[in-house]
Each structure stands twice: as structure tokens, then as C-alpha cells.
Short mmCIF file of C-alpha atoms in Angstrom, two decimals:
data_model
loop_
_atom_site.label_atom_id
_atom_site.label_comp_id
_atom_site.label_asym_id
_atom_site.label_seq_id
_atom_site.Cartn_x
_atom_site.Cartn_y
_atom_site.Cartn_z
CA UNK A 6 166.18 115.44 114.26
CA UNK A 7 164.06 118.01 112.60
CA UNK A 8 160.56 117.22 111.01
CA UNK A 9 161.11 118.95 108.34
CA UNK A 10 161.39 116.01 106.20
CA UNK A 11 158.12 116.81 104.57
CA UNK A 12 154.91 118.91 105.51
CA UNK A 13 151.26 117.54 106.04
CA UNK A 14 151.26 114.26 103.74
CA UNK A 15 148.93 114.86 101.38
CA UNK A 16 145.40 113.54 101.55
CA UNK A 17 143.18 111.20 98.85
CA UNK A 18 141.33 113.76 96.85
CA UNK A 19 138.03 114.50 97.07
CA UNK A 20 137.22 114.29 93.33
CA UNK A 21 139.28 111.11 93.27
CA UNK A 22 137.22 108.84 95.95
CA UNK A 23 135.00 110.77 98.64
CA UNK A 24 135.02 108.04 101.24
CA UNK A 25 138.90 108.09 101.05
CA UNK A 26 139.68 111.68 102.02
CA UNK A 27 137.09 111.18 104.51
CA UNK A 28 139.11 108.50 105.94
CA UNK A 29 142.03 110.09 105.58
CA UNK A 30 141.30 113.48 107.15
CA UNK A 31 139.44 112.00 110.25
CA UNK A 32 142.69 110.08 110.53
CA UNK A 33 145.57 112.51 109.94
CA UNK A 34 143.50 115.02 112.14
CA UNK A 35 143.51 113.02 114.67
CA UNK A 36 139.93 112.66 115.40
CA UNK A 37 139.24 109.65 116.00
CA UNK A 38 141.30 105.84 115.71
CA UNK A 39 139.82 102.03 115.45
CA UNK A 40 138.82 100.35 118.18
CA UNK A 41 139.98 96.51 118.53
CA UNK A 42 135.68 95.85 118.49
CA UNK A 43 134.13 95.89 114.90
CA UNK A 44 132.39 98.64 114.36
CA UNK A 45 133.38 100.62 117.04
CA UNK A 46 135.95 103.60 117.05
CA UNK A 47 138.12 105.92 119.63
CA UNK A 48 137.51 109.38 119.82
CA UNK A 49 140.53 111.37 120.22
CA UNK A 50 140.77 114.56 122.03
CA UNK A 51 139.65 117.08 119.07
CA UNK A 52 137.12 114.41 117.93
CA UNK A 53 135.93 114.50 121.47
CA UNK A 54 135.99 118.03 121.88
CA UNK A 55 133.66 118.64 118.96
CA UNK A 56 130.74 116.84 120.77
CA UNK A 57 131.60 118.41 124.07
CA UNK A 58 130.88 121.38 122.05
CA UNK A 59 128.27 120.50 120.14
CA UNK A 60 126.59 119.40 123.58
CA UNK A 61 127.30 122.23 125.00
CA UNK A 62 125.15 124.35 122.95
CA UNK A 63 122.33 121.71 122.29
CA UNK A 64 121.85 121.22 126.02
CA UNK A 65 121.47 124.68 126.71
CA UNK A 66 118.95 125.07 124.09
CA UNK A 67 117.08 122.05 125.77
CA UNK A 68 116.85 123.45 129.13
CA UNK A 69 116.31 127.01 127.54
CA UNK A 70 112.95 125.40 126.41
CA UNK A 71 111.93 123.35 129.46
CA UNK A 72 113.79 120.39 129.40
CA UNK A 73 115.91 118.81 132.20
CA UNK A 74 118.92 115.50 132.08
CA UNK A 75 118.02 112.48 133.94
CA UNK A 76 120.14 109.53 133.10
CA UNK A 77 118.37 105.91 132.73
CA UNK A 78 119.62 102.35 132.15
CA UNK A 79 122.05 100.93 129.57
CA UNK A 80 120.28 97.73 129.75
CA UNK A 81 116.98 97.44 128.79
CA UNK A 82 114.83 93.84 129.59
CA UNK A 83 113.40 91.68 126.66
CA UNK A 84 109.76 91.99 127.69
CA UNK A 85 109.87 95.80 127.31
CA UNK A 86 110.94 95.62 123.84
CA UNK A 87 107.62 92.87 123.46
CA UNK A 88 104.97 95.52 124.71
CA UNK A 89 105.29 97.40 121.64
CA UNK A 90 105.51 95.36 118.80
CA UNK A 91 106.28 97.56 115.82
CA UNK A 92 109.16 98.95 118.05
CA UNK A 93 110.81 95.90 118.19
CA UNK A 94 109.97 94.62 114.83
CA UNK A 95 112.20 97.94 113.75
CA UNK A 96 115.15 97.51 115.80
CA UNK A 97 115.26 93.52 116.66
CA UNK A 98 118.17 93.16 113.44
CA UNK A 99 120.65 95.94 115.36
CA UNK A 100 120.12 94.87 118.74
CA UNK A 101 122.74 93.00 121.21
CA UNK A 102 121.46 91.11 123.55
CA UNK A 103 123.15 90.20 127.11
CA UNK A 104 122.89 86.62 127.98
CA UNK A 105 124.91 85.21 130.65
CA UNK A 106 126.36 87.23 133.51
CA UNK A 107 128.50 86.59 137.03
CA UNK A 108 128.61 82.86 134.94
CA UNK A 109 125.13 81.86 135.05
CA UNK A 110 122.54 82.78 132.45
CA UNK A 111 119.98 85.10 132.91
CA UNK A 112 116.30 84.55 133.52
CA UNK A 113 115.87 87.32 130.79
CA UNK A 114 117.79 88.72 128.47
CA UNK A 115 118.69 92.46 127.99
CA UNK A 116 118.96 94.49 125.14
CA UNK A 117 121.69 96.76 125.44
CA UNK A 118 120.16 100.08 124.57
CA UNK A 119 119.50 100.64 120.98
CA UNK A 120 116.93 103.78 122.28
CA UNK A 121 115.08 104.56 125.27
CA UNK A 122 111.41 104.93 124.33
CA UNK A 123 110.47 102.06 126.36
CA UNK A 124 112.71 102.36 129.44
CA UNK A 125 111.47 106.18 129.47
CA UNK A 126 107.87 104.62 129.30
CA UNK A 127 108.53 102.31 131.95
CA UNK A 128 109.18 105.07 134.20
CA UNK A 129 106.82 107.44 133.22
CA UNK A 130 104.47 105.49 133.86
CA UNK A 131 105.49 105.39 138.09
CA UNK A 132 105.86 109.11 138.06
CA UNK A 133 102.77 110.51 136.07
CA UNK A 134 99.89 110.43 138.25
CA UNK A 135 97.58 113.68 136.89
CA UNK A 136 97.81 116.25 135.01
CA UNK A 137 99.80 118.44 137.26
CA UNK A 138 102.65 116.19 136.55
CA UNK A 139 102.43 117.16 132.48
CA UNK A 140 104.16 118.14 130.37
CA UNK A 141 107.12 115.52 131.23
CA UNK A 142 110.08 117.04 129.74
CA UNK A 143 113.70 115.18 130.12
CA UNK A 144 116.64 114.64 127.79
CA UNK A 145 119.38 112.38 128.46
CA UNK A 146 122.95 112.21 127.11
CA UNK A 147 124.14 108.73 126.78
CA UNK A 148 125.77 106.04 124.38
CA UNK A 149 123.80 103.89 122.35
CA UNK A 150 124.48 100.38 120.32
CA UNK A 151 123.06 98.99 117.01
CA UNK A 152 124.88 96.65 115.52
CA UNK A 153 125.84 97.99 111.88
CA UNK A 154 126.55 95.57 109.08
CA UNK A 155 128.23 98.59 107.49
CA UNK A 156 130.32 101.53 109.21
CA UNK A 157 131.68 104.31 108.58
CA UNK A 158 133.10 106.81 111.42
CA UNK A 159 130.82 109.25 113.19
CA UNK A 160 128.40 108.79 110.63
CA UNK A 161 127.54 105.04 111.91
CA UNK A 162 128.88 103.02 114.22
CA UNK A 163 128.02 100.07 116.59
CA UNK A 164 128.24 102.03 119.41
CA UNK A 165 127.81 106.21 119.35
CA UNK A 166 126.92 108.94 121.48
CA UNK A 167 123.77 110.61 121.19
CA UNK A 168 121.08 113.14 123.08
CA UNK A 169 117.50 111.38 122.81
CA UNK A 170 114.27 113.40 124.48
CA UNK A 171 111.25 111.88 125.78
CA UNK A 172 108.58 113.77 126.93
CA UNK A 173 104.86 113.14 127.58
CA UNK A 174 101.97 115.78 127.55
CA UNK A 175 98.32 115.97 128.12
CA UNK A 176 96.89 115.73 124.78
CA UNK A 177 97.93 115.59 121.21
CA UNK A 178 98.03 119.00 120.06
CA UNK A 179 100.74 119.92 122.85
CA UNK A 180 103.06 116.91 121.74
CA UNK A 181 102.87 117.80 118.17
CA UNK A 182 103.70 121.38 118.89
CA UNK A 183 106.48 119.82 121.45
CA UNK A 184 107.84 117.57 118.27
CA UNK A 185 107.96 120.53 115.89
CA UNK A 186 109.53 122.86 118.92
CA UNK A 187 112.61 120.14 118.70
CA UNK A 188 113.05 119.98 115.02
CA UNK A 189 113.08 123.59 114.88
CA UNK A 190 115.72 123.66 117.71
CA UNK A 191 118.00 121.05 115.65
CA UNK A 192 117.69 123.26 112.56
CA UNK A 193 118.75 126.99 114.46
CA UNK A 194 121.53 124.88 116.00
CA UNK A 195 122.84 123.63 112.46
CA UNK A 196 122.52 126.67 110.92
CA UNK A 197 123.91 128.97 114.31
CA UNK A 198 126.53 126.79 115.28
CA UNK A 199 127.37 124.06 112.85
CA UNK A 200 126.99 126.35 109.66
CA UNK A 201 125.16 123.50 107.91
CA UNK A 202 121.88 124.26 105.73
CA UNK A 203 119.18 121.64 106.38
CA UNK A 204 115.68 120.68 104.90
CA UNK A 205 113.33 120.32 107.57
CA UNK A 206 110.26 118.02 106.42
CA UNK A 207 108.56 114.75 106.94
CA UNK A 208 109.87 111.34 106.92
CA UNK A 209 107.35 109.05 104.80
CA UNK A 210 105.79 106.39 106.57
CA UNK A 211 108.63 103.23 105.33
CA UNK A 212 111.41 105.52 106.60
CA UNK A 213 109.68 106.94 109.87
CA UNK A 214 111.11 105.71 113.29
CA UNK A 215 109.66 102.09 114.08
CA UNK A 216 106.45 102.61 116.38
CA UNK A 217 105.88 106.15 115.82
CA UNK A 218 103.17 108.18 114.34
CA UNK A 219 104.63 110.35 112.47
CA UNK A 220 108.42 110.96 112.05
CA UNK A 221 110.39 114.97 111.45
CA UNK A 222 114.02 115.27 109.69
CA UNK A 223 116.50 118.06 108.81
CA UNK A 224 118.57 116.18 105.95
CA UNK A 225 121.99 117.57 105.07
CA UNK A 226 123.85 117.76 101.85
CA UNK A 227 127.42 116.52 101.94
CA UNK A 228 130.02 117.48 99.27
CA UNK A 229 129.63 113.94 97.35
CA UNK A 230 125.98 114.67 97.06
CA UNK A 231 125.09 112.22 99.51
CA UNK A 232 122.37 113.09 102.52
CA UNK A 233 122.49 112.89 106.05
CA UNK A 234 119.93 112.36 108.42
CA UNK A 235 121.36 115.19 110.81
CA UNK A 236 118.37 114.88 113.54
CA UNK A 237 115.06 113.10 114.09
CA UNK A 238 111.99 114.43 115.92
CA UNK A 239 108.76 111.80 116.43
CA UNK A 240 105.83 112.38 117.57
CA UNK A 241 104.51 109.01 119.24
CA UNK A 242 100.73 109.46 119.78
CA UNK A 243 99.49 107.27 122.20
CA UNK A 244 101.18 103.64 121.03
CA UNK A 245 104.35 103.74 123.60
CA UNK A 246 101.47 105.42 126.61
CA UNK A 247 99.24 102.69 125.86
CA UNK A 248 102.14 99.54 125.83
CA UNK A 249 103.61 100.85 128.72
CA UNK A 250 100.34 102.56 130.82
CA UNK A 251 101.12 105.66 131.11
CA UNK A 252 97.98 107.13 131.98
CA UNK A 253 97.28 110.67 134.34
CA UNK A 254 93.38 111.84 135.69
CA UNK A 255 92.90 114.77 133.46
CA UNK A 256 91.16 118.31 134.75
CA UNK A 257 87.71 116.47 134.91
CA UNK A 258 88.94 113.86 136.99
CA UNK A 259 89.02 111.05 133.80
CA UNK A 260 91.61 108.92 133.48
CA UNK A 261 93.73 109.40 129.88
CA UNK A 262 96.60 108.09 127.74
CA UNK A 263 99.51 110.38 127.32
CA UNK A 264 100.54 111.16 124.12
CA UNK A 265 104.52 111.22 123.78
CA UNK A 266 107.68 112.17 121.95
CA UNK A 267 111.08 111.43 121.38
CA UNK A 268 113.57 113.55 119.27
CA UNK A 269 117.92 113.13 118.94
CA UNK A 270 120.92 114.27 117.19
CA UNK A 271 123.91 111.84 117.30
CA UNK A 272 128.19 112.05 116.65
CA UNK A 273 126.85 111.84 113.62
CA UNK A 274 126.69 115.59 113.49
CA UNK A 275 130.65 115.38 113.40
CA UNK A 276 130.62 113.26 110.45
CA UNK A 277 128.38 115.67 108.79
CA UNK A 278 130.07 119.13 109.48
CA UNK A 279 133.45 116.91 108.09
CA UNK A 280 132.09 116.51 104.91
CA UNK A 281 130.11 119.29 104.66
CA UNK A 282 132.74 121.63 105.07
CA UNK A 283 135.69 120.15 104.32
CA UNK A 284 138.58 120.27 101.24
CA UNK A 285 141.62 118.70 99.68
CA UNK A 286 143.59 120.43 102.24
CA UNK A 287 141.85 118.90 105.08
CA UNK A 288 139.21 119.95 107.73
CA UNK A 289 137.52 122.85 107.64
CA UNK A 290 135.71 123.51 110.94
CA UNK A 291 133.21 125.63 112.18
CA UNK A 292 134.47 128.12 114.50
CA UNK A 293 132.03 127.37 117.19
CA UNK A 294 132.66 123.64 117.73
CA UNK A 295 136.40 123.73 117.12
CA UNK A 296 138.65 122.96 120.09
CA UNK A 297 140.66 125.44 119.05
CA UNK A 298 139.98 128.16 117.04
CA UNK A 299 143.05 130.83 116.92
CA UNK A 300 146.30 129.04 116.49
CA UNK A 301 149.26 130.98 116.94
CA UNK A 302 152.61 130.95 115.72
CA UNK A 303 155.51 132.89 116.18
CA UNK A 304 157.91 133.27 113.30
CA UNK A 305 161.40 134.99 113.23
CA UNK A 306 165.15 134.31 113.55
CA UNK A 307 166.75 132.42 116.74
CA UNK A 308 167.97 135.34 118.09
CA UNK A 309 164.61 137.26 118.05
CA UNK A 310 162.76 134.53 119.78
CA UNK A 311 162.59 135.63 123.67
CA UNK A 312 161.31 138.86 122.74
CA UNK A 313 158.38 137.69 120.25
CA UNK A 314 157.54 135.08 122.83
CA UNK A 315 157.61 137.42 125.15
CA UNK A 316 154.82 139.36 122.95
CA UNK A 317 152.83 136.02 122.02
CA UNK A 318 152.41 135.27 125.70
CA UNK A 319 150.57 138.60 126.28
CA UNK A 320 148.70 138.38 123.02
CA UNK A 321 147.47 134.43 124.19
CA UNK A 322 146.12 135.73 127.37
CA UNK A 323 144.44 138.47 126.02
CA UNK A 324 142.47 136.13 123.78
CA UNK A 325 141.85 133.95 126.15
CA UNK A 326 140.44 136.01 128.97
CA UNK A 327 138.34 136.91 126.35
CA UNK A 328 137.15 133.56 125.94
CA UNK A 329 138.58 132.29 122.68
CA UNK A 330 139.87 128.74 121.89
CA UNK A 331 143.52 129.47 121.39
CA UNK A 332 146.80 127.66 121.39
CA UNK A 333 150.65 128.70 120.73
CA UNK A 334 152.74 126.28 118.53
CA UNK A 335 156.31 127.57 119.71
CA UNK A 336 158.00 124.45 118.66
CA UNK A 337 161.95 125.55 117.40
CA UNK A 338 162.50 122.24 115.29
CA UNK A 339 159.23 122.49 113.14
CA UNK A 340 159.49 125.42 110.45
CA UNK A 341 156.54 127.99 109.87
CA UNK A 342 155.82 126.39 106.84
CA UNK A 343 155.31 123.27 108.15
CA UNK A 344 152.63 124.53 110.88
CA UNK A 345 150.81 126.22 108.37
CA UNK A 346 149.93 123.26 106.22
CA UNK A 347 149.57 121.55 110.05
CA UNK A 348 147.07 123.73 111.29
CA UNK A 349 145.46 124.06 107.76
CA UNK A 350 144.58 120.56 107.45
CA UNK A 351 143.43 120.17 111.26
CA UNK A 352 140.56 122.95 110.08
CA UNK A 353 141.82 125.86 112.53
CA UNK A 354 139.50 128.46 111.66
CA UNK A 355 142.71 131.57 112.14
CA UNK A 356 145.90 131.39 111.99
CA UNK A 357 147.89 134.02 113.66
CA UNK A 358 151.67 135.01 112.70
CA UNK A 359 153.15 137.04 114.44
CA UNK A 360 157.59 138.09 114.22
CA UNK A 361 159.60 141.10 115.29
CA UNK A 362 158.71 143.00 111.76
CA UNK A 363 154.74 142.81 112.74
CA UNK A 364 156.09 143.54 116.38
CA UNK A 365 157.52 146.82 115.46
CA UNK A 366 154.42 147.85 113.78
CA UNK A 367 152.48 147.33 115.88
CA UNK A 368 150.53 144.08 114.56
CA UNK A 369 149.89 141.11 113.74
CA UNK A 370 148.83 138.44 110.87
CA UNK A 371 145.92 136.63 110.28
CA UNK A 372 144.84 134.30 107.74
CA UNK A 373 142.13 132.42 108.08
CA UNK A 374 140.74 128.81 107.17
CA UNK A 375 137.44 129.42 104.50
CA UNK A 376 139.15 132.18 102.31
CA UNK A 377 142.97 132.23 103.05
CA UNK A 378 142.96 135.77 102.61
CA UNK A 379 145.79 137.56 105.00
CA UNK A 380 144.78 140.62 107.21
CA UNK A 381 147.50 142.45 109.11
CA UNK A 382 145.55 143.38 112.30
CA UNK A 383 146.38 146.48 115.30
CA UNK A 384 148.09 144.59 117.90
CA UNK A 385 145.93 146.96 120.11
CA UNK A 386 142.56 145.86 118.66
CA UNK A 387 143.47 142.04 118.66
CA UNK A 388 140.24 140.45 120.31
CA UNK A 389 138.39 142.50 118.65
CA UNK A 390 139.38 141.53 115.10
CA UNK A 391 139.32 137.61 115.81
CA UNK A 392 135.76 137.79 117.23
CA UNK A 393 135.08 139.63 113.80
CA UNK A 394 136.81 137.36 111.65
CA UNK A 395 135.45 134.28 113.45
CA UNK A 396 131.82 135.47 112.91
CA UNK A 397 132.82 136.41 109.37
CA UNK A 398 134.13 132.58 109.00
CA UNK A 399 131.27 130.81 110.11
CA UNK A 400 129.00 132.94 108.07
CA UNK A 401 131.32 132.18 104.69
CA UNK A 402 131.22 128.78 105.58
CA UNK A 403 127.03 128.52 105.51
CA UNK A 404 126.99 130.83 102.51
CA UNK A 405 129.35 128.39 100.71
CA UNK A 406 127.47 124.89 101.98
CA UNK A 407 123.97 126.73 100.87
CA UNK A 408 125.29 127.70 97.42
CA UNK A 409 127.03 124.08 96.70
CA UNK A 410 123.62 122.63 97.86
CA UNK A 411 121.20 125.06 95.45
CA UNK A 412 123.81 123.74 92.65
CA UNK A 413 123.41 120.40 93.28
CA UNK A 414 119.74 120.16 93.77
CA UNK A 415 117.75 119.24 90.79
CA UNK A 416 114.05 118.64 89.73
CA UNK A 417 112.71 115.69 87.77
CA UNK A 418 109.36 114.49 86.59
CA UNK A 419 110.21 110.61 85.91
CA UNK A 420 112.28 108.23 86.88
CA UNK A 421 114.33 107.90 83.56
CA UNK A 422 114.99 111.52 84.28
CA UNK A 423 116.27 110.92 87.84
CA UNK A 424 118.56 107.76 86.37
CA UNK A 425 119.98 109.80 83.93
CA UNK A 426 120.42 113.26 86.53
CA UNK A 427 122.03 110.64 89.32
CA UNK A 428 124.58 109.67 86.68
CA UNK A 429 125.79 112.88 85.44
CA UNK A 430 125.14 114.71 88.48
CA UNK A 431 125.31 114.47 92.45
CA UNK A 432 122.98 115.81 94.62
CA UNK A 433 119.15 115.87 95.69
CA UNK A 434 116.55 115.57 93.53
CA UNK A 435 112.89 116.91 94.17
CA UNK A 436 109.99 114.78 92.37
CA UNK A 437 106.14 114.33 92.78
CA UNK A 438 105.12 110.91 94.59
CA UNK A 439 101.93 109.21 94.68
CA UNK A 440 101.93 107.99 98.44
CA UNK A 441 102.71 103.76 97.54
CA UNK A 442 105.25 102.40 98.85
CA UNK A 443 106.13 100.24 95.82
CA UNK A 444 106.44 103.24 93.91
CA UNK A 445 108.84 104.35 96.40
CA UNK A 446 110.78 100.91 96.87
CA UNK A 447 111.19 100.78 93.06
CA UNK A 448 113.25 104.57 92.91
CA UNK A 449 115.87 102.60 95.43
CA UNK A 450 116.12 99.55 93.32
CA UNK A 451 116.62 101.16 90.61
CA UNK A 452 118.60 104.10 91.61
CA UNK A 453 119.85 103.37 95.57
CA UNK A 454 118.25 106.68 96.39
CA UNK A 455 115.62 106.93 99.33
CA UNK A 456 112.85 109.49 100.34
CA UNK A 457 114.79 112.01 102.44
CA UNK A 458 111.49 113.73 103.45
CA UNK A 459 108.58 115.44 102.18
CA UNK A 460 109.61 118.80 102.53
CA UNK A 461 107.84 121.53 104.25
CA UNK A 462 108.88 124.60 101.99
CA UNK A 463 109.72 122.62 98.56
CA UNK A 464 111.04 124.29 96.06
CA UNK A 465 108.15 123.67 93.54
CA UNK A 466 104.78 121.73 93.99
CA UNK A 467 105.53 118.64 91.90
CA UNK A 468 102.24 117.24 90.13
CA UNK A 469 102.91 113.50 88.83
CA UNK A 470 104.56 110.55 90.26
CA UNK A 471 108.02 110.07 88.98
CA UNK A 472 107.47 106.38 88.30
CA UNK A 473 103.78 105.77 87.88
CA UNK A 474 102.89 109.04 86.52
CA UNK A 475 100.04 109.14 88.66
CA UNK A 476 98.73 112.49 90.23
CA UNK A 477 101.50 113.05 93.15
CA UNK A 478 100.03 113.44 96.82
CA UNK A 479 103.28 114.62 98.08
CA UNK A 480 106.90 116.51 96.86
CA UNK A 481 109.34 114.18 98.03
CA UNK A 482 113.67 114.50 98.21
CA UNK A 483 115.21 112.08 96.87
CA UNK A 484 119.04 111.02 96.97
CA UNK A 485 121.14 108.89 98.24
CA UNK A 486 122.59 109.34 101.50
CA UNK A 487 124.68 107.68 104.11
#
């Protein structure tokens, strides 16, 4: 029977209710599918194959500055989570704890991991004797599990996949310069690979990571206006070194505290390039992370079809000896059309058409994703032209995320100003803060925006407090976010 019965069914739009075509892409795409446990999903093969990409690149760019894996312990014991206290203060509402196992209960019970700053410190300090042994630099890829009250896919879930890094140095100026080396990494990799523009500042201290010093972001604008948190870096000072003793003899033989850092990106990166990116039509992916990025499909009539299979066979291996992400829908009971809108909404960055009219001159079709503009293309000159058009993709796609972000980001000197803005508009907002924290608790009361960060390169020096009116000590973003 054919499936022609109707193309791609057509998705919630995103005009109509955000959350819905965000549901129903990561659905219809197959990404990703509900997992009989609360909270938790299923990632499907091109869900997975985004973060095998995504990790891909990130771990290279680990170990390209220093950094090795090691893998440590799911299950963490109670009494390391005691040693620092703000730590588990922070986490202690998220956290599962393991009782009972083999049928008997256990003498302790163990956290299963929510982060690894203290199992990391636990171990550090066995293996840092001097300072020979600094800087510590490892990274480890694991899953992790807070227990949400609220989910959403990718973005947050009771169980996701994440990269967190834990290092230790010698003194503090080396750890800070370690913690902005990491933030800067997560912000080339968004822009290089993801295509998503980021503001890279500082968390203040209500929304910094529990039992750090001083806590880095790169916040992302979705299409709905909302933010995400796309990657954390933290610089620890001495707190988790002192809880945990992680001491070395420095170069005059004196024994010292480490000072430490932790920094991680999440799946939540595939939430964010989904909304970032995407349309009414479906997903729009970057070319870099997609699992596949040419797909090709042969058109033409029955009889035709051993000859321009014939042709697409050659024309597949060519592009992929060359290294591109490419598949052939040959499928005789599905019509063009119906690929098309197929491959349209799964985000393929090209698609490439190829039938015995392009064959005898010479070419072939392609179309691609961002701008669905058509280019007939030298059959001789294939590679070429998809490495070009790929490259041209992903740079549309940051060009169009930066300009939807500069439209949507706003500046406001009160908080009546911000109500009103929030209302008629989406986006950030950039306004002067005083530094209290009940200045800041009253904008999300009133509003259900947070603090994204204090920016490092604001777009204006704000001067007053938008709620007190009091001189501002910092420039803060503002919006809500997910």
C-alpha cells in the first residue's frame, strides 16, 4: 500500500504554543520517545547521534587543551555530600538516594550522582602529593540524575548525559585562568559547531553553582524568547580542597590547599540548537552535528530507475569518501514529494535530486534546509559544492539566530518598564542592579524572569537599579528561561 496518503503531518505552530511544536518536532523526528520512568526519556538514533557529535568535537577541544577522560563512580556515599555543606544544601531536593541493596539495607546510603565535585575530591586527594602532580586536568563523560519536579526533553530531565571537568592547580590565579579557558571553549564550540550566539558573563551569587566561588555562563536565546543555560564553568577556590584535603608541598616545601574547578555542557545542548534553530516545518539542524547531512533522492519514471541508481550510487560514494554524512532514500512506494517534506522536517541540512534530465546534463540539484533556494550543481564538482553549501548553511544559520536575538533584546531602567516590555515583547532584557538579593528575588515574583548573568561585554553600562532605583553595581540579563 503506498504512503502516499498524506505527507509529513503537520506540526503545532510555533506562534500558536512554543512548547507544543517543540514536542511535536522532537517527536515526529524521531529524536527521542518516553521512557516508562517519570522524567526520564529514550534517545533515538538521530537524537543520539547529535551528542555523539556534539562529543565528538567538545572532547577534542578538551584534550586539545590538556585535559584527559577518567571515568568515576555512579554512586556517591552520604558522608561525602556532608563534608561540604553548602554543596549539599544546593542539591539535597534533586538527589536519589540508594537504600537497600542484595535485600538488606545499607550501612550508608548513596546518592546516585547528581555531580562529581566530591567523588573527584575524594580522589584527588590520594593522587596529589606535590606540586609536580599540578595542574590535575580530567573530564569525564557520564550520566547524571536530579530529580526534576518539572521536565521537559533534553532541556531537563531526571536523568541526562553530560561532560563535567574537574581539575585542581597550584594556586588561584591558574584555576581562574583554567575556569575562563573552559567557558571560552563552550562559547567557540557554540558558535563553530552548534551555530548558536551566546552571552558569556557571570552568574550572580543566588544563581551560582551550590559551593562555589564564583560561577561562568554562556546563556542562549531560544525562538520563544526564553534562555538557556547552555554551559557552566566554576571556579571553586579552596572550599571542595579544604572538605575533602586535598593538599600538595608547594616549591618551598609548604604544605597548601588546592584551589579547584569544575565546568559542563549537558543534552541540553540538543534542546537548545532545537529551538534555536528550528521552524514550522520542523528541525533545522546544524550541519556539523547532524547525523546526516546530504540526503539524496533520486527522482524519475520506473523505467529510468536502474540507470539513475546506477549514477546515485557513484555520486554517494564520492561524498562519502569525502567524509560527508550522506544517505540515499530510493524507496519506489514513497513519491518525491513526500521525501521532501520528510527530510525537510527531520532538519537535513541538503537535499540532493537528482533524475535522468540532470543526468544528461551533467548535474545535479540541491536545495538546501536554511534558505530553500535550488542550485543545479556540475556533477563533476559535486563534493566540492556540498562542502561549500554546508559551510554556507551553518554560517546562515548563526547570522539568522544573532539577528533574531539583537531584535529581541531590549533595555529597561525600572521594573514597570520590564513588566510592560515582557508583555508585549519576548526576549532578554538588560537593566542596572544594585547587588541585593531581594531586589533580585522581587524581578522573579513579579515577572518569573531570573538574572541570566552579569555580562562581560554588555551592551550599555546601566546606572540605576531597576527596582530600587539605587545606583546599580552591576548590568545584569534578565529573562525568563527554561
Amino acid at each position: 500500500m503506498s504512503k502516499d496518503k498524506g505527507f509529513v503531518t503537520e506540526i503545532t505552530p510555533q506562534s500558536e504554543d512554543f512548547s507544543r511544536w517543540y514536542i511535536d518536532v522532537i517527536k515526529k523526528a524521531e529524536l527521542m520517545d518516553y521512557s516508562p520512568v517519570r522524567g526520564c526519556i529514550v534517545f533515538r538514533p538521530d537524537g543520539y547521534a547529535l551528542w555523539e557529535n556534539i562529543q565528538k568535537d567538545l572532547d577534542q577541544r578538551f584534550k586539545d587543551t590538556g585535559h584527559r577522560n577518567a571515568y568515576f563512580p555512579l554512586f556517591i556515599p552520604e558522608s561525602f555530600f556532608q563534608k561540604e555543606k553548602e554543596h549539599v544544601e544546593g542539591f539535597n531536593p534533586e538527589l536519589p538516594w540508594v537504600t537497600e541493596a542484595a535485600g538488606e539495607k545499607l550501612e550508608e546510603r548513596l546518592a546516585i550522582r547528581p555531580t562529581s565535585e566530591t567523588m573527584f575530591g575524594h580522589m584527588y586527594a590520594k593522587w596529589i602529593n606535590s606540586y609536580r602532580d599540578l595542574p590535575m586536568l580530567i573530564n569525564q563523560w557520564a550520566n547524571v540524575v536530579r530529580w526534576e519536579k518539572r521536565t521537559m526533553p533534553f532541556l531537563r530531565t531526571s536523568e541526562f548525559l553530560w561532560q563535567e571537568g574537574h581539575t585542581a592547580h597550584e594556586d588561584e590565579a591558574d584555576a581562574r585562568k583554567e575556569t575562563m579557558t573552559m567557558l571560552d571553549v563552550y562559547t567557540a564550540f557554540c558558535k563553530e559547531v552548534l551555530a548558536i550566539p551566546v552571552i558569556k558573563g557571570q552568574k550572580t551569587p543566588s544563581e551560582r553553582f551550590a559551593g562555589a566561588v564564583d560561577t561562568y555562563s554562556i546563556e542562549a536565546m531560544m525562538k520563544d524568547g526564553r534562555a538557556v543555560q547552555a554551559g557552566t564553568s566554576h571556579y571553586l577556590g579552596t572550599k571542595f580542597a579544604d572538605a575533602f584535603d586535598i593538599k600538595f608541598l608547594d616549591r618551598e616545601n609548604t604544605q597548601q590547599l588546592c584551589h579547584t574547578t569544575s565546568w559542563g555542557v549537558s543534552t541540553r545542548l540538543i534542546g537548545a540548537l532545537i529551538m534555536v534553530h528550528g521552524d514550522d516545518r520542523g528541525l533545522v539542524l546544524p550541519p556539523k552535528v547532524a547525523a546526516t547531512q546530504v540526503i539524496m533522492i533520486p527522482i524519475g519514471p520506473p523505467k529510468t530507475r536502474d540507470v539513475v541508481m546506477a549514477k546515485t550510487d557513484e555520486l554517494y560514494a564520492q561524498l562519502k569518501t569525502a567524509g560527508i554524512r550522506v544517505r540515499v532514500d530510493d524507496r519506489a512506494d514513497v513519491s518525491p514529494g513526500w521525501k521532501f517534506n520528510e527530510y525537510e522536517m527531520r532538519g537535513v541540512p541538503i537535499r540532493l535530486e537528482i533524475g535522468p534530465r540532470d543526468m544528461e546534463n551533467g548535474q545535479c540539484v540541491l536545495v538546501s534546509r536554511v534558505s530553500g533556494e535550488k542550485k543545479a550543481v556540475a556533477l563533476d564538482n559535486l563534493v566540492a559544492e556540498v562542502q561549500e553549501l554546508l559551510a554556507q548553511i551553518h554560517t546562515n544559520m548563526y547570522e539568522r539566530a544573532e539577528a533574531f536575538r539583537q531584535e529581541h533584546f531590549f533595555s529597561v531602567d525600572t521594573l514597570d518598564e520590564y513588566k510592560s516590555a515582557i508583555e508585549e515583547k519576548r526576549g532578554f532584557a538588560l537593566a542596572g542592579w544594585c547587588g541585593s538579593e531581594a531586589c533580585e528575588k522581587q524581578v522573579k515574583e513579579e515577572t518569573g524572569a531570573t538574572s541570566r548573568n552579569i555580562p562581560f561585554e554588555p551592551a550599555e553600562t546601566k546606572s540605576t537599579c531597576l527596582v530600587c532605583g539605587d545606583p546599580s553595581k552591576h548590568t545584569v540579563v534578565f529573562a525568563r528561561a527554561y
